[in-house]
Every structure is written in structure tokens, then in C-alpha cells.
């Protein structure tokens, strides 16, 4: 692994939902920046193990850990396994998320509940476990000015309403205020909590939106920057938010969306 710019050296990061898409790219980017990686997965064991192997082959340290982030006991176990292996936790990226789309009148309570359980309660459980760990371990100001860093993976739908996806949009709106309230509560402890709000990123979660040329053209009309985002775009933002380069940033939601939240429909005077 290159010795060049490794702002996260000797730090440990846990990325949830890291077996695919954004989580996998974030785990790779944090590892390249020097962090030891706990690669969480829920159902997809093989890709998570392959990713952990890839990081180790590249000269880093990594461990894959199964846990459903909506399960309190599983999250507590995941944290114990991370700390047993690496000795501590410095960075949490609460990324795991899913969609269960339906027109509102057809949405079942199970569709609503599962999305809230994973996307919002899952972040609560992971953040709580991480903060408890940050507060009980030794501070190392020579490696990180903050005592711990949390990045909540949100979405542009924390502010853009999304018909047909009310469970998802409600969960991300919740993530925004979870993130900000936590940042306010924990700032005196020098724990930084920020969010990333991705726009349209090319991953399995939104395959239908980019898989065909027709769908992609429709999507691009919403993106002033003229291209779909790649998972690596989010990986770079996560490295910055996890490092001392962003030490004075706390409670912020960083939109990485090619301008989607600039409301391009108003570009020609609405
Ligand atoms: P993805 O489907 O590739 O990744 C989601 C990951 O979460 C998967 O690895 C999945 O196995 C995991 N997961 C689902 N339920 C879980 C659970 N209960 N416990 C642990 N892991 C679980 O999609 P993605 O696009 O990489 O999504 C990652 C995050 O980014 C999500 O929170 C999503 O809402 C957010 N996001 C994605 C986009 C986009 O355009 N792709 C845009 C905005 C926000």
C-alpha cells in the first residue's frame, strides 16, 4: 500500500452495508487512506469477504463481520468483534440502507417498518455502539484531533420529497436530524458527526434508473453536472469527513450529487 497520503493511518473504521455499492467504495477508500477496516455485511457474505481479502492483499488490515444493523444484539456483537480484532474504533460509516418502494395507498406496514428499522433505527444502534466505544477508549490526539468520527449515509431525499418512496424519504429525513442532534450533543466530547447526502450513484439499489439508455437519459435531466455519480465519488468525500482535514466540520450534511439539489427544473426560469 502506498505510503503517500494516509490521513487515517493507525485508525480503525467500521463501514456498514459494505458488501456492495457505496459502502464497498467507502471501505476501499478508507483503507487506501490507511485505516484498518471492519467490513459489515448482512446477507452477502462472499463479496464482503472478497473485499476484506482485497484490502489485506493490498497491504491493509480488514475483517468482514456479519450483522443485521436493525438487530440490537447483532450490532453490539459487531462492535465487540471489531474492537477485539483491532483494539479500538475511530470511524463509523453508517451506510447500510434499503428501499421497499410502493405507492402510498399500497404500502404495507411491513414495507414501512423494514425501511425505518434498517435505514434509521440501524443508524441509531450503530451510532450508539460507536459513541460508547469512543468514550471508553484512550484519546490519541496525535493521530486524530477528534475523539471519534461518525458519517451517516443519508440521501438527497433527506430534503427532496419522493413520491412512491415515502418510507425511504422519511427514513432519510430522520437520519438528517439524528445526525445533527447527535453532533450537537457530542461536540463537547470532541466527537464529530456528519452526513453525506448522495444524489444518483451507480449502484444496485437504483439499477432500474441507469440500466437502460432511456432510463439514464431521464435521470440525467435531474443532474446539472451531466453524469451519474460513481461510488468512488462518495468514497473520496468519506475520507475527507473522516480525516483531520475536516476537523472544523461538525453537524454538516455534504451533498455529493452533481447539483441535483440545485433544482435544475428552474434553470430556464421555471
Ligand atoms: P446497495 O444496495 O449496493 O448497498 C446497500 C447495502 O446495505 C448492501 O450491501 C446491503 O446488503 C446492505 N444492507 C441492507 N440491509 C442491511 C442490514 N439490515 N444490515 C446490514 N446491511 C444491510 O446500495 P447503495 O447505493 O450502495 O446504498 C448505500 C447507502 O447509500 C444506502 O443508505 C442508500 O440509501 C444510500 N444512498 C444511495 C444512493 C444511490 O444513488 N445509490 C443515493 C442516496 C443514498
Coordinates of C-alpha atoms and ligand atoms in Angstrom, one line a residue:
X1 CA 0.0 0.0 0.0
X2 CA 1.3 3.5 -0.9
X3 CA 2.8 5.5 1.9
X4 CA 1.8 8.7 0.2
X5 CA -1.2 10.4 1.7
X6 CA -2.5 8.2 4.6
X7 CA -4.5 10.6 6.8
X8 CA -6.3 7.7 8.5
X9 CA -3.2 5.6 9.4
X10 CA -3.4 3.6 12.7
X11 CA -7.2 4.3 12.9
X12 CA -10.0 1.7 12.7
X13 CA -13.1 2.2 10.6
X14 CA -16.4 0.2 10.6
X15 CA -18.5 0.5 7.4
X16 CA -21.9 -1.0 7.5
X17 CA -23.5 -2.4 4.4
X18 CA -20.0 -2.6 2.8
X19 CA -20.6 -5.7 0.6
X20 CA -21.7 -3.6 -2.4
X21 CA -22.1 -0.2 -3.9
X22 CA -21.3 2.9 -1.9
X23 CA -20.3 1.0 1.3
X24 CA -17.7 -1.1 -0.6
X25 CA -16.2 2.0 -2.3
X26 CA -16.1 3.8 1.0
X27 CA -14.3 0.9 2.7
X28 CA -11.8 0.7 -0.2
X29 CA -11.1 4.5 0.1
X30 CA -10.7 4.5 3.9
X31 CA -8.4 1.5 3.6
X32 CA -6.3 3.3 1.0
X33 CA -6.1 6.2 3.4
X34 CA -4.6 3.9 5.9
X35 CA -7.5 2.7 8.1
X36 CA -8.0 -0.8 9.3
X37 CA -11.4 -1.9 8.1
X38 CA -14.3 -3.8 9.7
X39 CA -16.4 -4.6 6.6
X40 CA -20.0 -5.3 7.7
X41 CA -22.5 -7.2 5.6
X42 CA -25.9 -8.6 6.2
X43 CA -26.7 -11.3 3.6
X44 CA -23.9 -11.1 1.0
X45 CA -21.0 -12.9 2.7
X46 CA -18.9 -13.6 -0.4
X47 CA -18.4 -10.1 -1.7
X48 CA -17.7 -8.8 1.8
X49 CA -15.0 -11.5 2.3
X50 CA -13.6 -10.7 -1.1
X51 CA -13.4 -7.1 -0.3
X52 CA -11.6 -7.8 3.0
X53 CA -9.2 -10.1 1.2
X54 CA -8.5 -7.4 -1.4
X55 CA -7.7 -4.9 1.3
X56 CA -5.3 -7.3 3.0
X57 CA -3.7 -8.2 -0.3
X58 CA -3.1 -4.5 -0.8
X59 CA -1.2 -4.4 2.5
X60 CA -4.0 -3.2 4.7
X61 CA -6.0 -4.8 7.5
X62 CA -9.6 -5.9 7.2
X63 CA -12.2 -8.2 8.8
X64 CA -15.6 -9.0 7.4
X65 CA -18.4 -9.2 10.0
X66 CA -22.0 -10.3 9.5
X67 CA -24.7 -8.3 11.3
X68 CA -28.1 -7.0 10.5
X69 CA -27.9 -3.4 11.6
X70 CA -31.5 -3.3 12.8
X71 CA -30.8 -6.0 15.3
X72 CA -29.5 -4.6 18.6
X73 CA -27.7 -7.7 19.8
X74 CA -26.1 -8.2 16.4
X75 CA -24.8 -4.6 16.4
X76 CA -23.4 -5.0 19.9
X77 CA -21.6 -8.2 18.8
X78 CA -20.3 -6.5 15.6
X79 CA -18.7 -3.7 17.8
X80 CA -17.2 -6.3 20.2
X81 CA -15.7 -8.2 17.3
X82 CA -14.3 -5.0 15.7
X83 CA -12.6 -4.0 19.0
X84 CA -11.4 -7.5 19.8
X85 CA -9.6 -7.6 16.4
X86 CA -8.3 -4.0 16.0
X87 CA -8.3 -2.8 19.6
X88 CA -10.4 0.3 19.1
X89 CA -12.8 2.2 16.8
X90 CA -12.1 5.6 15.4
X91 CA -14.6 6.0 12.5
X92 CA -18.1 4.7 11.9
X93 CA -19.7 5.0 8.5
X94 CA -23.4 4.1 9.0
X95 CA -24.1 3.3 5.4
X96 CA -26.4 0.2 5.3
X97 CA -29.8 1.0 3.7
X98 CA -32.5 -0.3 1.5
X99 CA -35.7 0.6 -0.4
X100 CA -39.1 -1.0 -0.3
X101 CA -40.9 1.1 -2.9
X102 CA -44.7 1.3 -3.2
X103 CA -47.4 3.8 -4.0
X104 CA -48.6 5.2 -0.6
X105 CA -52.0 3.6 -0.8
X106 CA -50.5 0.2 -1.4
X107 CA -47.6 0.5 1.1
X108 CA -47.8 -2.2 3.8
X109 CA -46.8 -1.7 7.3
X110 CA -44.1 -4.2 6.8
X111 CA -42.6 -2.1 3.9
X112 CA -42.7 1.0 6.1
X113 CA -41.3 -0.7 9.1
X114 CA -38.4 -2.5 7.4
X115 CA -37.1 0.7 5.8
X116 CA -37.3 2.6 9.1
X117 CA -35.8 -0.3 11.0
X118 CA -32.7 -0.6 8.7
X119 CA -32.2 3.0 7.5
X120 CA -33.0 4.9 10.7
X121 CA -33.0 2.6 13.7
X122 CA -30.0 0.8 12.3
X123 CA -28.1 4.1 12.3
X124 CA -29.2 4.8 15.8
X125 CA -27.9 1.4 17.0
X126 CA -24.6 1.7 15.2
X127 CA -24.0 5.3 16.3
X128 CA -24.8 4.4 19.9
X129 CA -22.4 1.5 19.9
X130 CA -19.7 3.6 18.3
X131 CA -20.1 6.5 20.7
X132 CA -20.0 4.2 23.7
X133 CA -16.7 2.8 22.4
X134 CA -15.3 6.3 21.6
X135 CA -15.9 7.4 25.1
X136 CA -14.3 4.4 26.8
X137 CA -11.0 4.2 24.8
X138 CA -7.9 6.3 25.1
X139 CA -7.8 9.6 23.2
X140 CA -4.9 9.8 20.6
X141 CA -4.8 13.5 19.5
X142 CA -1.5 12.9 17.6
X143 CA -3.5 10.7 15.2
X144 CA -6.9 12.3 15.2
X145 CA -7.9 15.7 16.7
X146 CA -11.5 14.3 17.2
X147 CA -12.1 11.5 19.7
X148 CA -14.2 9.8 17.1
X149 CA -15.9 10.4 13.8
X150 CA -19.3 9.3 12.5
X151 CA -20.5 9.6 9.0
X152 CA -24.2 9.0 8.4
X153 CA -25.1 7.9 4.9
X154 CA -28.2 9.9 4.0
X155 CA -29.5 10.9 0.6
X156 CA -30.7 13.9 -1.3
X157 CA -34.1 12.6 -0.2
X158 CA -33.4 14.0 3.3
X159 CA -34.7 17.2 1.7
X160 CA -36.2 16.3 -1.7
X161 CA -39.7 14.7 -1.3
X162 CA -40.0 11.4 -3.2
X163 CA -43.4 10.2 -4.2
X164 CA -43.7 6.4 -4.2
X165 CA -40.9 6.2 -1.7
X166 CA -42.4 7.8 1.5
X167 CA -40.8 5.2 3.8
X168 CA -37.3 5.9 2.3
X169 CA -37.6 9.7 2.3
X170 CA -39.0 9.7 5.9
X171 CA -36.1 7.5 7.0
X172 CA -33.5 9.8 5.4
X173 CA -35.2 12.9 6.8
X174 CA -34.9 11.2 10.2
X175 CA -31.2 10.5 9.5
X176 CA -30.6 14.2 9.0
X177 CA -32.0 15.2 12.4
X178 CA -30.4 12.1 14.1
X179 CA -27.0 13.3 12.7
X180 CA -27.5 17.0 13.6
X181 CA -28.8 16.3 17.1
X182 CA -26.0 13.8 17.8
X183 CA -23.4 16.3 16.5
X184 CA -24.8 18.9 18.9
X185 CA -24.9 16.5 21.9
X186 CA -21.4 15.1 21.3
X187 CA -19.4 18.1 20.2
X188 CA -18.3 18.9 23.7
X189 CA -16.7 15.4 23.8
X190 CA -14.9 16.2 20.5
X191 CA -16.9 13.6 18.6
X192 CA -17.7 14.8 15.1
X193 CA -20.9 13.6 13.4
X194 CA -21.6 14.5 9.8
X195 CA -23.7 13.2 6.9
X196 CA -23.2 12.5 3.2
X197 CA -26.2 13.1 1.0
X198 CA -25.5 11.3 -2.3
X199 CA -27.5 12.1 -5.4
X200 CA -27.9 9.4 -8.0
X201 CA -24.9 7.0 -7.7
X202 CA -24.5 3.9 -9.9
X203 CA -25.2 1.0 -7.5
X204 CA -27.5 -2.0 -7.3
X205 CA -30.1 0.0 -5.2
X206 CA -31.1 2.1 -8.2
X207 CA -30.2 -0.2 -11.1
X208 CA -33.5 0.5 -12.8
X209 CA -32.7 4.2 -13.0
X210 CA -29.5 3.7 -15.0
X211 CA -29.6 0.3 -16.6
X212 CA -31.2 1.3 -19.9
X213 CA -30.3 4.2 -22.0
X214 CA -33.8 5.6 -21.8
X215 CA -33.8 5.5 -18.0
X216 CA -30.4 7.0 -17.8
X217 CA -31.4 10.0 -20.1
X218 CA -34.4 10.6 -17.8
X219 CA -32.1 10.5 -14.8
X220 CA -29.6 12.9 -16.4
X221 CA -32.2 15.5 -16.8
X222 CA -32.1 15.8 -13.0
X223 CA -28.3 16.2 -12.7
X224 CA -26.8 19.5 -13.8
X225 CA -23.3 18.0 -13.8
X226 CA -24.3 15.7 -16.7
X227 CA -23.2 12.4 -15.4
X228 CA -24.4 9.8 -12.9
X229 CA -22.3 9.6 -9.7
X230 CA -19.9 6.7 -9.1
X231 CA -19.4 5.0 -5.7
X232 CA -15.8 6.4 -5.7
X233 CA -17.2 9.9 -5.6
X234 CA -18.7 9.1 -2.2
X235 CA -15.5 7.3 -1.1
X236 CA -13.5 10.5 -1.5
X237 CA -16.0 12.5 0.4
X238 CA -15.9 10.0 3.3
X239 CA -12.1 10.1 3.5
X240 CA -12.2 13.8 3.9
X241 CA -15.0 13.8 6.5
X242 CA -13.2 11.1 8.5
X243 CA -9.8 12.9 8.5
X244 CA -8.4 15.9 10.3
X245 CA -8.7 17.8 7.0
X246 CA -12.4 18.4 8.0
X247 CA -11.7 18.8 11.7
X248 CA -13.8 22.0 11.9
X249 CA -16.8 20.4 10.2
X250 CA -19.4 19.1 12.5
X251 CA -23.2 18.5 12.0
X252 CA -22.9 19.1 8.3
X253 CA -24.7 17.3 5.5
X254 CA -22.3 17.2 2.5
X255 CA -24.3 16.9 -0.8
X256 CA -22.4 14.9 -3.3
X257 CA -25.0 15.0 -6.0
X258 CA -23.7 16.6 -9.2
X259 CA -26.0 19.5 -8.4
X260 CA -29.3 17.5 -8.1
X261 CA -30.4 19.7 -5.2
X262 CA -29.9 22.8 -7.3
X263 CA -33.4 22.2 -8.7
X264 CA -32.4 22.1 -12.4
X265 CA -36.1 22.4 -13.3
X266 CA -35.8 26.1 -12.5
X267 CA -32.7 26.5 -14.8
X268 CA -34.8 28.3 -17.5
X269 CA -36.8 30.5 -15.1
X270 CA -39.0 27.6 -14.1
Ligands
LIG1 P1 -26.6 -1.1 -2.2 O1 -27.9 -1.8 -2.2 O2 -25.5 -1.5 -3.1 O3 -26.0 -1.1 -0.7 C1 -26.7 -1.2 0.4 C2 -26.0 -2.1 1.4 O4 -26.7 -2.2 2.6 C3 -26.0 -3.6 0.8 O5 -24.6 -4.0 0.9 C4 -26.9 -4.3 1.7 O6 -26.5 -5.7 1.8 C5 -26.7 -3.6 3.0 N1 -27.8 -3.8 3.9 C6 -29.2 -3.8 3.7 N2 -29.8 -4.1 4.8 C7 -28.9 -4.3 5.8 C8 -29.0 -4.6 7.1 N3 -30.2 -4.8 7.7 N4 -27.8 -4.8 7.8 C9 -26.6 -4.6 7.2 N5 -26.5 -4.3 5.9 C10 -27.6 -4.1 5.2 O7 -26.9 0.4 -2.4 P2 -26.0 1.7 -2.2 O8 -26.5 2.7 -3.2 O9 -24.6 1.4 -2.1 O10 -26.6 2.2 -0.8 C11 -25.8 2.6 0.3 C12 -26.4 3.7 1.1 O11 -26.3 4.9 0.2 C13 -27.8 3.5 1.5 O12 -28.0 4.0 2.8 C14 -28.6 4.3 0.5 O13 -29.8 4.8 1.0 C15 -27.6 5.5 0.3 N6 -27.9 6.2 -1.0 C16 -27.6 5.7 -2.2 C17 -27.9 6.4 -3.4 C18 -27.6 5.9 -4.8 O14 -28.0 6.6 -5.7 N7 -27.1 4.7 -4.9 C19 -28.3 7.7 -3.2 C20 -28.5 8.3 -2.0 C21 -28.3 7.5 -0.9

